Short mmCIF file of C-alpha atoms in Angstrom, two decimals:
data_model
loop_
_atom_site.label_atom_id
_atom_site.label_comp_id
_atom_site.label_asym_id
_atom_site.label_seq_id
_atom_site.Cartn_x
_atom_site.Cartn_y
_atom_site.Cartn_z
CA UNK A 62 21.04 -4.43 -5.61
CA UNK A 63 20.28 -7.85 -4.84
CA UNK A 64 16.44 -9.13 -4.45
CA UNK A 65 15.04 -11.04 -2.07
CA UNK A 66 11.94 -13.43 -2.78
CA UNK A 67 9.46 -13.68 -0.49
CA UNK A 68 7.01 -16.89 -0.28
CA UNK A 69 3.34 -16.25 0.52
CA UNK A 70 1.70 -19.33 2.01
CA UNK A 71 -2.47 -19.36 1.84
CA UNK A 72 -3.67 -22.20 4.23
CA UNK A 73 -7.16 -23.39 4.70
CA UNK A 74 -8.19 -23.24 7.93
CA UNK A 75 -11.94 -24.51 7.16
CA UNK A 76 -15.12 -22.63 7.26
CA UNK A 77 -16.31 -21.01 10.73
CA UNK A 78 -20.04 -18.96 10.32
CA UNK A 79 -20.39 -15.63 9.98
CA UNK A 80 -24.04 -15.65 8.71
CA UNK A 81 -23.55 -18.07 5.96
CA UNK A 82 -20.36 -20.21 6.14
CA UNK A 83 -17.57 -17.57 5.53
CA UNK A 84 -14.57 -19.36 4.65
CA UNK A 85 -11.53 -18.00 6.56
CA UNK A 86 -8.17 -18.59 5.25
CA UNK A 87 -5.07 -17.70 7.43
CA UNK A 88 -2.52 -16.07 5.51
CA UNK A 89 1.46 -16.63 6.22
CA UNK A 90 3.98 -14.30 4.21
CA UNK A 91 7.68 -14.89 5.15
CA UNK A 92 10.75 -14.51 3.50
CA UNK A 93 12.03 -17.50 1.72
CA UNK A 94 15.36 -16.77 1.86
CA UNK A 95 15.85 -16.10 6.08
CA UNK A 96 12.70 -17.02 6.60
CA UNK A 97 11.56 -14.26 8.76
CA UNK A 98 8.00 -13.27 8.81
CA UNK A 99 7.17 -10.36 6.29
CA UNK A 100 5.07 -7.56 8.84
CA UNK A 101 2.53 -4.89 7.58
CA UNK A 102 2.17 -6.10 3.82
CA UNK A 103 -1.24 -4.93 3.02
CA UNK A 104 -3.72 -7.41 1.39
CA UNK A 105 -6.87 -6.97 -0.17
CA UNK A 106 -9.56 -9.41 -1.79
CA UNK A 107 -10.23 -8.46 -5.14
CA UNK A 108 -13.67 -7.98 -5.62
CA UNK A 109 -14.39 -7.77 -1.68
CA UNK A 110 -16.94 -5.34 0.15
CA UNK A 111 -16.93 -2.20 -1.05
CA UNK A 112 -16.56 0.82 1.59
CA UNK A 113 -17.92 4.42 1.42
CA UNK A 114 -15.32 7.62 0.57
CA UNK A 115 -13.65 8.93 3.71
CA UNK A 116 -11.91 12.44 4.17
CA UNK A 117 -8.11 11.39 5.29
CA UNK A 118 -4.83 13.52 6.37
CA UNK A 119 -1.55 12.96 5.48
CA UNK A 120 0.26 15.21 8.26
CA UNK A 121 4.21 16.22 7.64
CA UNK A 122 5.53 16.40 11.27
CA UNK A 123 9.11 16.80 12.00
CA UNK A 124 9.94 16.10 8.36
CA UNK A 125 8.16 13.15 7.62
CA UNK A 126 5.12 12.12 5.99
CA UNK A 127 1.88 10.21 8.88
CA UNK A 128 1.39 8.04 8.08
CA UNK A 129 3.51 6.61 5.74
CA UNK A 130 0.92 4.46 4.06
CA UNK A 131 -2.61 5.32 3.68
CA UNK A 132 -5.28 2.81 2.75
CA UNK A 133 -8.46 4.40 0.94
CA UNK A 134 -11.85 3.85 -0.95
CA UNK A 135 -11.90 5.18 -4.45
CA UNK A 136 -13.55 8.98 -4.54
CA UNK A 137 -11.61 9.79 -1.28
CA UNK A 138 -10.01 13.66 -0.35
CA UNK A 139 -7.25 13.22 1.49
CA UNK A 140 -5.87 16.62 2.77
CA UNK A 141 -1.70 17.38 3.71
CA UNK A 142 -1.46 19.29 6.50
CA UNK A 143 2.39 20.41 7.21
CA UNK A 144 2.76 21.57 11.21
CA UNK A 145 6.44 21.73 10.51
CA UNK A 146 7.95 25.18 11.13
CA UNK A 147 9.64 24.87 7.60
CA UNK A 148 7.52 24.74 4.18
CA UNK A 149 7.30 21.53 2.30
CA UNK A 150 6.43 20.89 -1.56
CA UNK A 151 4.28 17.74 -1.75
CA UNK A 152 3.59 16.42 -5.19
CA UNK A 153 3.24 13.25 -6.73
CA UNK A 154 3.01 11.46 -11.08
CA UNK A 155 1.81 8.42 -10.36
CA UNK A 156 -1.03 7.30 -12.91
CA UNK A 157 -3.51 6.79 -10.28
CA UNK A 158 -2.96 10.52 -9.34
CA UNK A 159 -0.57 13.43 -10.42
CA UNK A 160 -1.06 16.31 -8.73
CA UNK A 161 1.54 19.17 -7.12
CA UNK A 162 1.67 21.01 -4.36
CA UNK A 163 3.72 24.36 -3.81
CA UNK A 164 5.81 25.24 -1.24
CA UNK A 165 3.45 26.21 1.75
CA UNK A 166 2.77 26.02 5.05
CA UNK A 167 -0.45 25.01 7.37
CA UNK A 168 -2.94 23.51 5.30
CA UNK A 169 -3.39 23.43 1.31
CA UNK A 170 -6.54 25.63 -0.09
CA UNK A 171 -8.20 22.47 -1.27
CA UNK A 172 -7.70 18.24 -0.16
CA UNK A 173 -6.70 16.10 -3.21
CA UNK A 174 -9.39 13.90 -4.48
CA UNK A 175 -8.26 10.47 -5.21
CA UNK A 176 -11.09 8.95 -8.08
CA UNK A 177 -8.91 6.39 -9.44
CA UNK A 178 -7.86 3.06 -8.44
CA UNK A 179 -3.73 2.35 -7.61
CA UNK A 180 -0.95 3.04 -5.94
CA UNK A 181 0.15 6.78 -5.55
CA UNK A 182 3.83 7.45 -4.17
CA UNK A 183 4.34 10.85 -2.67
CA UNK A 184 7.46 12.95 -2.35
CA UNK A 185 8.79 16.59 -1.02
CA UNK A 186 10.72 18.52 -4.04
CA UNK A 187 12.33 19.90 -0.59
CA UNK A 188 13.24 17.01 1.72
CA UNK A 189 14.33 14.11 -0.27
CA UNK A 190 13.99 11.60 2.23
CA UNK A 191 10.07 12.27 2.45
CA UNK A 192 8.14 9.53 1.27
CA UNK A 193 4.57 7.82 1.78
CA UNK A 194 2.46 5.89 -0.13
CA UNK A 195 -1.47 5.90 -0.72
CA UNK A 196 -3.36 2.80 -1.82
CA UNK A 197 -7.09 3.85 -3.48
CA UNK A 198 -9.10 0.34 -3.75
CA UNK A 199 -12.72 -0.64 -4.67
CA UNK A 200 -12.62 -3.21 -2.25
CA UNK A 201 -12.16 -2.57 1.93
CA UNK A 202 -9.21 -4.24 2.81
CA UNK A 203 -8.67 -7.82 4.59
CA UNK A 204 -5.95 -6.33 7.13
CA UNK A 205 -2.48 -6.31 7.40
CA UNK A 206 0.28 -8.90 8.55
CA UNK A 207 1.39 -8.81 11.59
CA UNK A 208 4.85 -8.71 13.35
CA UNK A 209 4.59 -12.55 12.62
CA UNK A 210 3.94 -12.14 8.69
CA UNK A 211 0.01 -13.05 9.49
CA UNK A 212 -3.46 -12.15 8.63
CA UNK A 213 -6.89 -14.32 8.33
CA UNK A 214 -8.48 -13.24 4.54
CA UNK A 215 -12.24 -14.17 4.72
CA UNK A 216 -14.01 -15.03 0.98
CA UNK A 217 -17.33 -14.12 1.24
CA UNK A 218 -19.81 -17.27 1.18
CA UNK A 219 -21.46 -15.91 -2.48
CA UNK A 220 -17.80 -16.05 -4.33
CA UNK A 221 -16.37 -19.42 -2.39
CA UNK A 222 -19.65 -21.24 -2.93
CA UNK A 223 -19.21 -20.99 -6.72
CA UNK A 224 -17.05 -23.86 -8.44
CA UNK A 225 -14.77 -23.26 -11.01
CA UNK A 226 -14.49 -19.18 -10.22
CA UNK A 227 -11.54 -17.60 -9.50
CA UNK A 228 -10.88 -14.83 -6.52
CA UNK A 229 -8.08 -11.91 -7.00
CA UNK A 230 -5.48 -11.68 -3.49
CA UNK A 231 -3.69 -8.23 -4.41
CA UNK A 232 -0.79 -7.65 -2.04
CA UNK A 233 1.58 -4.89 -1.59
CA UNK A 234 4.27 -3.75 0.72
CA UNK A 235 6.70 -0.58 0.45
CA UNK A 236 9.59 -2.86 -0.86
CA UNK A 237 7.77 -4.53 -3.42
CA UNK A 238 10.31 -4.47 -6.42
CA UNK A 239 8.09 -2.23 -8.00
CA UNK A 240 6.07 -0.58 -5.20
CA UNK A 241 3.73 1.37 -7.69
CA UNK A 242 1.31 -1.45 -8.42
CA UNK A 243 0.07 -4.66 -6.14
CA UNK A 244 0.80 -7.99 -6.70
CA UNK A 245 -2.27 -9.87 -7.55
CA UNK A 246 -2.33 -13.58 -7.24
CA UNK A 247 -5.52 -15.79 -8.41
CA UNK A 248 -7.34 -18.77 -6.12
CA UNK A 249 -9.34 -21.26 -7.24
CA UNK A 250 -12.75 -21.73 -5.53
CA UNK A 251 -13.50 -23.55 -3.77
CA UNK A 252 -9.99 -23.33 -2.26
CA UNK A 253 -8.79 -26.20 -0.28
CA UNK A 254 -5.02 -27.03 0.55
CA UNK A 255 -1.76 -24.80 0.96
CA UNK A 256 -1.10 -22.21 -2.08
CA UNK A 257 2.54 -21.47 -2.40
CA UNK A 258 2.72 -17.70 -3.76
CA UNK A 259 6.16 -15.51 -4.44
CA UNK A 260 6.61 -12.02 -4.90
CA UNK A 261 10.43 -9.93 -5.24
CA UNK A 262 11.52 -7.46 -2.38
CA UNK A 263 13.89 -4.89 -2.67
CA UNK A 264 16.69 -5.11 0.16
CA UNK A 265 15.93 -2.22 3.26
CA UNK A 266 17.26 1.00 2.55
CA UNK A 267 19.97 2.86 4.79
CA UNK A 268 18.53 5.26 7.33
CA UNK A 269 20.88 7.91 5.08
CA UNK A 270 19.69 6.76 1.34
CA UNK A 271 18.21 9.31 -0.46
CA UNK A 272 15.62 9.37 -3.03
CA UNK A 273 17.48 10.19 -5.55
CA UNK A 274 15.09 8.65 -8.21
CA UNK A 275 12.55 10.19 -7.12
CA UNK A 276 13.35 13.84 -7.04
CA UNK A 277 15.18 13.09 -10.42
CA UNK A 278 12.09 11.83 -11.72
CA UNK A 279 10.10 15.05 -10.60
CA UNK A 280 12.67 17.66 -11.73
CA UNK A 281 12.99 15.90 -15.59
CA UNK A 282 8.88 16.52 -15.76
#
């Protein structure tokens, strides 16, 4: 399997005002390698404004999980509602949440609450192919990229005021070489000039690839 690096480009675009001189910074991830843009990474400024618990669904519809990536604030319940006509076995033994689900159909007794920080990954014991991901933060997140690789990450005027401190950019995308954590990168404040960043991505799977790691993961617990 070969990798591919990816080169994450943080340019200062100056400050505009939001209340008290925001500074925005627009954000360019592309691939080094072909240089095409990289679309829907999710980033996230450590340390950013914090957002209230939400209840969430993860539906399964016509064999697959909706959506395939959830974004959420710590102390969320996220419920898995399956309007397939078949049953489905949703679990998941990621450190930021184990939990297992039994073959059923409809809707589970009880949502899963999700009071830990991380990245869960969440399969079907059924459908090997079923896969989505859910990403619990402390912080509300600064977007994600767009069909162009871009996104504007604002650093709120009490952290980019401060010389000499440091702010945490986590960012994460499905084919992160290892998808079960984010990729944190540090910026100096005040932040002025381009920051060359890299992270590894794992090639795109075949329509017909399998999970087999996955499901042999879950049936050696």
């Amino acid at each position: 399997m070969y990798k591919l690096t990816v080169t994450l480009f943080l340019l200062l675009a100056g400050s505009l005002c939001y209340g008290a001189n925001t500074n925005t910074i627009p954000l360019q991830l592309t691939d080094s390698l072909s240089g095409k843009p990289v679309a829907n990474a999710v980033v996230l400024l450590e340390n950013g404004p914090a957002e209230s618990p939400i209840e969430a669904e993860i539906v399964q519809k016509n064999r697959n999980f909706h959506p395939h990536t959830l974004i959420i604030p710590k102390h969320s319940r996220v419920d898995f509602p399956n309007q397939d006509n078949t049953q489905h076995h949703v679990y998941s033994f990621s450190p930021a949440k184990t939990f297992n689900i039994e073959l059923y159909a409809g809707r589970p007794t009880e949502p899963v609450v999700f009071n830990k920080t991380g990245v869960v990954e969440i399969g079907c014991n059924i459908h090997d192919h079923m896969q989505a991901f859910i990403l619990i933060t402390d912080s509300a997140p600064s977007g994600r990229t767009d069909e162009r690789g871009r996104l504007t990450v604002e650093i709120p005027p009490s952290a980019d005021s401060d010389s000499g401190k440091e702010a945490g950019l986590l960012v994460w995308h499905p084919r992160l070489t290892d998808n079960t954590r984010m990729a944190r990168f540090t910026i100096e404040l005040p932040h002025s000039g381009p920051l060359e960043l890299s992270v590894e991505l794992s090639p795109e799977p075949a329509s017909n690839d399998r999970l087999d790691g996955l499901q042999n993961r879950f049936r050696e617990l």
